[in-house]
Coordinates of C-alpha atoms and ligand atoms in Angstrom, one line a residue:
M947 CA 85.0 -33.2 135.6
D948 CA 81.5 -34.7 135.4
R949 CA 80.7 -36.1 132.0
A950 CA 77.3 -34.5 132.1
T951 CA 79.1 -31.0 131.7
R952 CA 77.8 -29.1 128.8
I953 CA 80.7 -27.9 126.6
A954 CA 80.1 -25.2 123.9
I955 CA 83.3 -24.6 121.7
V956 CA 83.0 -21.3 119.6
G957 CA 85.0 -21.8 116.0
A958 CA 85.0 -24.8 114.1
G959 CA 88.8 -24.4 113.0
I960 CA 91.7 -26.7 113.6
A961 CA 91.5 -25.9 117.2
G962 CA 87.7 -26.3 118.0
L963 CA 87.3 -29.5 115.9
T964 CA 90.2 -31.1 117.5
A965 CA 89.3 -30.3 121.0
A966 CA 85.5 -31.5 120.3
G967 CA 86.8 -34.7 118.9
L968 CA 88.9 -35.4 122.0
L969 CA 86.2 -34.4 124.5
Q970 CA 83.6 -36.6 122.9
Q971 CA 86.0 -39.3 122.7
Q972 CA 86.0 -39.0 126.5
G973 CA 82.4 -38.9 126.9
Y974 CA 81.4 -35.2 126.8
G975 CA 78.7 -33.4 125.3
V976 CA 80.1 -30.9 122.9
T977 CA 78.5 -28.6 120.4
V978 CA 80.6 -26.5 118.1
F979 CA 79.3 -23.1 117.1
E980 CA 80.8 -21.8 113.5
Q981 CA 80.1 -18.6 112.1
A982 CA 80.5 -19.8 108.6
E983 CA 77.6 -21.3 106.4
N984 CA 79.3 -24.7 105.8
F985 CA 83.1 -25.6 104.8
S986 CA 84.5 -25.2 101.5
R987 CA 87.9 -26.4 99.9
I988 CA 89.4 -23.1 100.2
G989 CA 92.6 -22.1 101.8
A990 CA 95.9 -23.4 101.4
G991 CA 98.3 -26.0 102.8
I992 CA 99.6 -26.6 106.4
I993 CA 102.7 -28.1 107.8
L994 CA 102.3 -30.5 110.9
G995 CA 105.0 -31.8 113.1
A996 CA 105.3 -35.1 114.9
S997 CA 103.3 -33.9 117.9
T998 CA 100.4 -33.1 116.0
A999 CA 100.5 -36.7 114.4
K1000 CA 100.1 -38.0 118.0
V1001 CA 96.8 -36.2 118.5
M1002 CA 95.6 -37.4 115.2
R1003 CA 96.7 -41.1 116.1
R1004 CA 94.5 -40.6 119.3
L1005 CA 91.7 -39.6 117.1
G1006 CA 92.2 -42.4 114.8
I1007 CA 92.8 -40.5 111.7
E1008 CA 96.8 -40.5 111.6
D1009 CA 97.1 -42.9 108.8
V1010 CA 94.2 -41.6 106.6
M1011 CA 96.0 -38.1 107.2
V1012 CA 99.5 -39.5 106.1
R1013 CA 97.5 -40.8 103.0
T1014 CA 95.9 -37.7 102.2
G1015 CA 98.7 -35.3 102.6
I1016 CA 102.4 -36.2 102.2
K1017 CA 105.3 -37.1 104.3
P1018 CA 108.1 -34.9 102.8
D1019 CA 111.6 -36.5 102.4
A1020 CA 113.0 -33.3 103.8
F1021 CA 112.8 -29.7 105.1
V1022 CA 115.5 -27.9 103.2
S1023 CA 116.6 -24.4 103.5
R1024 CA 118.2 -22.4 100.6
D1025 CA 119.4 -18.8 100.0
V1026 CA 117.0 -16.9 97.8
A1027 CA 119.6 -15.5 95.7
S1028 CA 122.6 -17.8 95.4
G1029 CA 120.5 -21.2 95.9
A1030 CA 122.9 -22.3 98.3
V1031 CA 121.5 -25.2 100.7
L1032 CA 121.9 -23.8 104.2
N1033 CA 120.2 -27.1 106.1
E1034 CA 118.7 -30.1 105.0
F1035 CA 116.6 -31.9 107.6
V1036 CA 115.7 -35.4 106.6
F1037 CA 112.5 -36.7 107.8
D1038 CA 113.4 -40.5 107.4
A1039 CA 112.0 -43.4 109.4
V1040 CA 114.8 -42.7 111.8
A1041 CA 113.6 -39.3 112.2
E1042 CA 110.0 -40.6 112.7
R1043 CA 111.2 -43.1 115.1
R1044 CA 113.0 -40.1 117.1
F1045 CA 110.2 -38.1 117.2
G1046 CA 107.4 -40.5 117.7
G1047 CA 105.5 -39.7 114.6
P1048 CA 105.7 -38.3 111.2
F1049 CA 106.0 -34.8 109.6
V1050 CA 103.0 -34.2 107.2
N1051 CA 102.1 -31.4 104.7
I1052 CA 98.5 -31.5 103.8
H1053 CA 95.7 -29.1 102.3
R1054 CA 93.8 -27.4 105.3
A1055 CA 90.3 -28.3 103.8
D1056 CA 91.7 -32.1 104.0
L1057 CA 92.5 -31.8 107.5
H1058 CA 89.2 -30.2 108.4
R1059 CA 87.3 -32.8 106.6
L1060 CA 89.4 -35.5 108.5
L1061 CA 88.5 -33.8 112.0
V1062 CA 85.0 -33.5 110.9
S1063 CA 84.9 -37.1 110.4
R1064 CA 85.6 -37.9 114.2
L1065 CA 82.6 -36.2 115.5
K1066 CA 79.1 -37.1 116.1
P1067 CA 76.6 -36.2 113.6
G1068 CA 75.1 -32.7 114.1
S1069 CA 77.9 -31.6 116.6
I1070 CA 78.4 -28.4 114.6
R1071 CA 75.9 -25.6 114.3
F1072 CA 76.8 -23.6 111.5
E1073 CA 75.8 -19.6 110.7
H1074 CA 76.3 -19.5 114.7
H1075 CA 78.3 -16.0 114.9
L1076 CA 78.9 -15.5 118.7
A1077 CA 77.9 -11.9 119.6
G1078 CA 78.6 -12.3 123.4
L1079 CA 78.8 -14.1 126.6
D1080 CA 77.4 -13.8 130.1
E1081 CA 78.0 -15.8 133.2
T1082 CA 74.6 -17.0 134.8
G1083 CA 76.3 -18.2 138.1
D1084 CA 76.2 -21.7 137.6
G1085 CA 76.9 -21.7 133.6
V1086 CA 77.3 -19.1 130.6
R1087 CA 75.0 -18.0 128.4
L1088 CA 76.0 -17.7 124.7
T1089 CA 74.2 -15.3 122.3
F1090 CA 74.6 -15.2 118.8
V1091 CA 74.0 -13.0 116.0
N1092 CA 71.1 -15.1 114.4
G1093 CA 69.3 -14.4 117.7
A1094 CA 69.7 -17.6 119.0
R1095 CA 70.9 -18.2 122.9
V1096 CA 72.4 -21.3 124.3
E1097 CA 73.4 -22.4 127.9
A1098 CA 76.4 -24.2 128.8
D1099 CA 78.7 -25.3 131.6
L1100 CA 82.2 -24.4 129.9
V1101 CA 82.9 -22.3 127.0
I1102 CA 85.8 -22.7 125.0
G1103 CA 87.0 -20.0 122.7
A1104 CA 88.6 -21.7 119.8
D1105 CA 87.4 -18.5 117.4
G1106 CA 90.4 -17.4 115.9
I1107 CA 92.7 -14.5 115.9
R1108 CA 89.4 -11.9 116.2
S1109 CA 87.9 -13.8 118.8
V1110 CA 84.9 -12.6 120.7
V1111 CA 85.6 -15.1 123.7
R1112 CA 88.8 -13.5 124.1
E1113 CA 87.4 -10.1 124.0
A1114 CA 85.0 -11.1 126.7
I1115 CA 88.3 -12.5 128.8
V1116 CA 90.8 -9.9 128.2
G1117 CA 89.1 -6.7 126.6
R1118 CA 89.1 -5.8 123.2
A1119 CA 92.4 -5.3 121.1
T1120 CA 93.1 -5.3 117.5
P1121 CA 95.4 -8.0 116.3
R1122 CA 99.1 -6.5 115.4
Y1123 CA 99.9 -6.4 111.6
V1124 CA 103.5 -7.4 111.6
G1125 CA 104.4 -5.4 108.6
K1126 CA 104.5 -8.1 106.1
V1127 CA 102.0 -9.4 103.6
A1128 CA 101.6 -13.1 102.6
L1129 CA 101.5 -14.1 99.1
R1130 CA 99.8 -17.7 98.7
A1131 CA 99.4 -19.7 95.7
V1132 CA 97.9 -23.2 95.3
F1133 CA 98.2 -24.7 91.8
P1134 CA 98.7 -28.1 90.1
A1135 CA 102.3 -29.4 89.9
S1136 CA 101.4 -29.7 86.1
R1137 CA 102.1 -26.1 85.6
A1138 CA 105.6 -26.6 87.3
V1139 CA 107.0 -29.5 84.9
G1140 CA 110.8 -29.7 85.0
V1141 CA 111.0 -27.2 87.8
P1142 CA 113.4 -28.5 90.3
I1143 CA 111.0 -28.6 93.4
R1144 CA 111.8 -30.5 96.3
D1145 CA 108.9 -31.9 98.8
C1146 CA 109.3 -28.9 101.3
T1147 CA 111.9 -25.9 100.9
K1148 CA 112.1 -22.7 102.5
W1149 CA 113.8 -19.9 100.6
W1150 CA 115.4 -17.3 102.9
G1151 CA 116.1 -13.9 101.6
E1152 CA 116.5 -10.3 103.0
E1153 CA 113.5 -9.3 105.3
R1154 CA 111.6 -12.1 103.1
H1155 CA 111.0 -15.8 102.7
L1156 CA 109.0 -18.1 100.7
L1157 CA 108.0 -21.7 101.5
S1158 CA 107.0 -24.2 98.8
Y1159 CA 105.8 -27.7 99.3
F1160 CA 103.6 -30.3 97.8
M1161 CA 100.4 -31.1 99.6
T1162 CA 99.8 -34.8 98.3
E1163 CA 101.7 -37.9 98.0
R1164 CA 101.2 -37.8 94.2
R1165 CA 103.0 -34.6 94.3
D1166 CA 100.3 -33.2 91.9
E1167 CA 99.2 -30.1 94.1
C1168 CA 101.8 -27.2 95.0
Y1169 CA 101.4 -24.4 97.7
V1170 CA 103.7 -21.4 97.8
M1171 CA 103.6 -18.9 100.5
A1172 CA 105.7 -16.0 100.9
A1173 CA 105.9 -13.1 103.6
V1174 CA 107.2 -9.9 102.1
P1175 CA 107.4 -6.5 103.9
S1176 CA 104.7 -3.9 102.9
D1177 CA 103.3 -0.6 104.4
A1178 CA 100.6 -0.8 102.4
W1179 CA 98.3 -3.1 104.4
H1180 CA 97.1 -3.1 108.3
A1181 CA 95.4 -5.6 110.5
D1182 CA 91.9 -4.7 109.0
S1183 CA 92.7 -4.9 105.5
P1184 CA 90.6 -7.6 104.0
P1185 CA 92.3 -10.6 102.1
G1186 CA 92.5 -10.3 98.3
P1187 CA 93.5 -11.3 95.0
G1188 CA 97.3 -11.5 94.0
S1189 CA 99.1 -12.2 90.8
R1190 CA 102.2 -14.1 89.6
E1191 CA 103.7 -10.7 89.0
D1192 CA 103.4 -10.0 92.9
F1193 CA 105.7 -13.0 93.5
L1194 CA 108.3 -11.9 90.9
A1195 CA 108.4 -8.7 92.0
A1196 CA 108.9 -9.8 95.6
F1197 CA 111.9 -11.7 94.7
P1198 CA 113.9 -9.7 92.1
T1199 CA 117.0 -11.4 92.9
A1200 CA 115.6 -14.9 92.7
H1201 CA 117.7 -18.0 92.0
P1202 CA 116.8 -19.6 88.5
D1203 CA 115.3 -22.6 90.6
L1204 CA 113.1 -20.3 92.4
R1205 CA 112.3 -17.9 89.7
A1206 CA 111.1 -21.4 87.5
L1207 CA 108.8 -21.9 90.7
L1208 CA 107.6 -18.2 90.7
E1209 CA 106.7 -18.1 87.1
A1210 CA 104.6 -21.5 87.7
T1211 CA 102.5 -20.0 90.4
D1212 CA 98.8 -19.4 89.8
N1213 CA 95.6 -18.7 91.9
V1214 CA 97.3 -16.3 94.1
S1215 CA 95.9 -14.5 97.1
L1216 CA 97.3 -11.9 99.5
L1217 CA 96.3 -11.2 103.0
P1218 CA 98.2 -9.3 105.8
I1219 CA 100.1 -11.1 108.6
C1220 CA 99.1 -10.5 111.9
D1221 CA 99.8 -11.8 115.4
R1222 CA 99.0 -10.8 119.1
V1223 CA 101.1 -9.6 121.7
R1224 CA 101.9 -12.2 124.2
N1225 CA 99.1 -12.5 126.9
D1226 CA 99.2 -15.0 129.7
V1227 CA 95.5 -14.7 130.9
W1228 CA 93.8 -17.7 129.2
S1229 CA 90.6 -18.0 131.0
A1230 CA 88.2 -16.3 133.3
G1231 CA 85.0 -18.0 135.1
R1232 CA 83.9 -20.7 133.0
A1233 CA 85.5 -19.4 129.5
V1234 CA 88.7 -20.5 128.3
L1235 CA 90.7 -19.7 125.2
M1236 CA 92.8 -21.8 122.7
G1237 CA 94.6 -21.9 119.4
D1238 CA 94.8 -18.4 117.7
A1239 CA 92.0 -17.1 119.9
C1240 CA 94.7 -17.3 122.7
H1241 CA 98.0 -16.9 120.9
A1242 CA 97.9 -16.1 117.6
V1243 CA 101.9 -16.2 116.3
R1244 CA 103.2 -15.2 113.0
P1245 CA 103.3 -18.2 110.5
F1246 CA 107.1 -18.1 110.3
M1247 CA 107.7 -21.2 112.3
A1248 CA 104.7 -23.0 110.6
A1249 CA 103.6 -23.8 114.1
G1250 CA 100.5 -21.9 114.9
G1251 CA 98.3 -24.8 113.9
S1252 CA 100.6 -27.3 115.6
M1253 CA 99.9 -25.1 118.8
A1254 CA 96.2 -25.3 118.8
I1255 CA 96.4 -28.9 118.1
E1256 CA 98.5 -29.4 121.2
D1257 CA 96.4 -27.2 123.2
A1258 CA 93.1 -29.3 122.5
A1259 CA 95.2 -32.4 123.7
I1260 CA 96.0 -30.8 127.0
L1261 CA 92.8 -29.1 127.4
A1262 CA 90.8 -32.1 127.1
R1263 CA 93.0 -33.9 129.5
A1264 CA 92.8 -31.1 132.0
I1265 CA 89.0 -31.0 132.0
A1266 CA 88.8 -34.7 132.5
A1267 CA 91.5 -34.8 135.1
C1268 CA 90.2 -31.7 137.4
N1269 CA 87.2 -31.2 139.4
S1270 CA 86.0 -27.6 138.3
P1271 CA 86.6 -25.4 135.3
E1272 CA 88.9 -23.0 137.2
Q1273 CA 91.2 -25.9 138.2
A1274 CA 91.2 -27.4 134.7
F1275 CA 92.0 -24.0 133.1
H1276 CA 95.0 -23.2 135.5
V1277 CA 96.3 -26.7 134.8
Y1278 CA 95.9 -26.3 130.9
A1279 CA 97.3 -22.8 130.9
A1280 CA 100.2 -23.6 133.3
S1281 CA 101.1 -26.5 131.2
R1282 CA 101.0 -24.7 128.0
I1283 CA 102.2 -21.3 128.7
P1284 CA 106.1 -22.1 128.6
R1285 CA 105.9 -24.0 125.3
V1286 CA 103.8 -21.6 123.6
G1287 CA 106.1 -18.6 124.7
D1288 CA 108.8 -20.5 123.2
V1289 CA 107.1 -20.9 119.7
Q1290 CA 105.8 -17.2 120.0
R1291 CA 109.5 -16.1 120.3
I1292 CA 111.0 -18.2 117.8
S1293 CA 108.0 -17.3 115.2
A1294 CA 108.7 -13.6 115.7
E1295 CA 112.6 -14.2 115.4
N1296 CA 112.0 -16.2 112.0
S1297 CA 114.9 -18.6 112.5
W1298 CA 113.2 -21.9 112.7
M1299 CA 115.4 -24.5 110.9
K1300 CA 117.2 -21.9 108.5
L1301 CA 120.2 -23.9 109.7
P1302 CA 120.8 -27.1 111.7
G1303 CA 120.1 -27.0 115.2
D1304 CA 117.9 -29.0 118.0
T1305 CA 114.3 -29.5 116.9
S1306 CA 113.5 -32.7 119.2
W1307 CA 111.9 -30.4 121.9
F1308 CA 109.2 -29.2 119.3
F1309 CA 108.8 -32.4 117.2
G1310 CA 109.2 -35.0 120.1
Y1311 CA 106.6 -33.5 122.3
D1312 CA 104.0 -35.6 123.4
P1313 CA 100.9 -34.0 124.6
F1314 CA 99.5 -37.0 126.0
S1315 CA 102.7 -38.4 127.9
D1316 CA 103.9 -34.8 129.2
A1317 CA 102.9 -34.5 132.9
L1318 CA 100.1 -31.9 133.4
D1319 CA 101.3 -29.0 135.4
Q1320 CA 100.2 -29.3 139.0
A1321 CA 101.7 -26.4 140.0
A1322 CA 98.9 -24.2 138.9
Ligands
LIG1275 C1 99.7 -17.6 105.9 C2 99.8 -18.7 106.8 C3 100.4 -19.8 107.2 C4 100.3 -20.8 108.1 N1 101.0 -21.8 108.0 C5 101.0 -23.0 109.1 C6 101.8 -24.0 108.9 O1 102.3 -24.4 108.1 N2 101.6 -24.8 110.1 C7 101.0 -24.5 111.1 O2 101.0 -25.4 112.4 N3 100.0 -23.4 111.5 C8 100.3 -22.6 110.3 N4 99.6 -21.1 110.4 C9 98.9 -21.1 111.6 C10 97.6 -21.7 111.6 O3 96.9 -21.5 110.2 C11 96.5 -21.1 112.8 O4 97.4 -21.1 113.9 C12 95.5 -22.1 112.8 O5 94.5 -22.0 111.8 C13 94.7 -21.8 114.1 O6 93.6 -22.5 114.3 P1 92.4 -22.2 115.0 O7 91.4 -23.0 115.2 O8 92.7 -21.5 116.1 O9 91.8 -20.8 114.3 P2 91.1 -20.3 113.0 O10 91.6 -21.4 112.0 O11 91.0 -19.0 112.7 O12 89.5 -21.0 113.1 C14 88.7 -20.1 113.9 C15 87.3 -20.7 113.8 O13 86.3 -19.8 114.2 C16 85.3 -19.3 113.3 N5 84.9 -17.9 114.2 C17 85.6 -16.8 114.2 N6 84.7 -16.2 114.8 C18 83.7 -16.6 115.2 C19 82.6 -16.2 116.0 N7 82.4 -14.9 116.5 N8 81.6 -17.0 116.0 C20 81.6 -18.4 115.7 N9 82.7 -18.8 114.8 C21 83.7 -17.9 114.8 C22 86.1 -19.1 112.2 O14 85.1 -19.1 111.1 C23 87.2 -20.2 111.9 O15 86.2 -21.4 111.5 C24 99.7 -20.4 109.2 C25 98.8 -19.1 109.3 C26 98.9 -18.2 108.1 C27 98.3 -17.1 108.3

């Protein structure tokens, strides 16, 4: 499409920022509209596989991402009660060569900062909460809660699981509470001196699990996230504070190594885990969805962010390769739906890497070399 195409991206999350960086790199004029006042270092960690490293490489931030976060030596699966090691997936130089990139754990806010660093100054308009969209014939009008109105040729909805752009495309539907609450803690590793913590471990229990990892190469910042059944929450429950006791109560049979880690947790927060029923309508007219706005998955495969980043790569390629929004959006959706569908299914099963198995289809994927699906 013509480089003069005016592109509006709604949402400055991982999806929106990655898409903005890649599209600007190709010469497009892109503005990102974000509801928040600014970015702050809140949040938690994120695991990113090799497919996303390829996108960061394209943006010129792979090395700094690796230096800011950590390349874990392995992903280890252990049984909550017995402590038995069920799987140890080593991320050494051989694995990195095979997958074409590293596996990285990083604080989300650090990833955000790196993605923002690739944007032209002034690309993000904060305090712009999208209220609605109207097609105007040869464009789209975006209306914001602050009263602003903006015209664009294309709108990319990267506004997360409660997306307003999604509502305009497929109608209103509340996210689905999956019956589990997430307990999250970010704390200095100095609280856990002597605790046998591996770089990245998933503890598997009955109907619950816990993931722990370091977020920096110095191994000085820990992140722990558990998913635990609860009837007390629903999709609209606001996130809230939690406590170490919540972690301890959730894992009464914890192996001593896990118990020691739980004792060290601090700065605990709770949030309901939600996803979306699969929906394969990703666009309408001049508006298209990506990331959680399009296909929010439960975070049991640690792949929602990776899917958002891969979406950005394929969508940017499709926009550059096609002659119209309709064609670009069809090519993008046809290229992405099979892979995202697999990730949605595996995330719901919560089986990923529990035991040894094939992971190369996931980590080895390259969103820049994969042929765009012209069948659309
Ligand atoms: C507990 C947990 C752990 C996870 N762990 C991992 C992991 O390890 N690895 C992984 O790959 N994924 C993980 N995920 C999933 C990952 O976080 C999401 O898939 C990813 O953040 C989606 O990015 P996004 O940009 O699509 O959406 P978001 O990150 O939700 O960003 C959306 C942005 O849009 C803005 N916005 C929303 N509405 C509007 C509006 N109306 N107008 C303007 N702006 C708006 C928001 O403020 C936000 O900045 C996890 C998720 C959870 C809940």
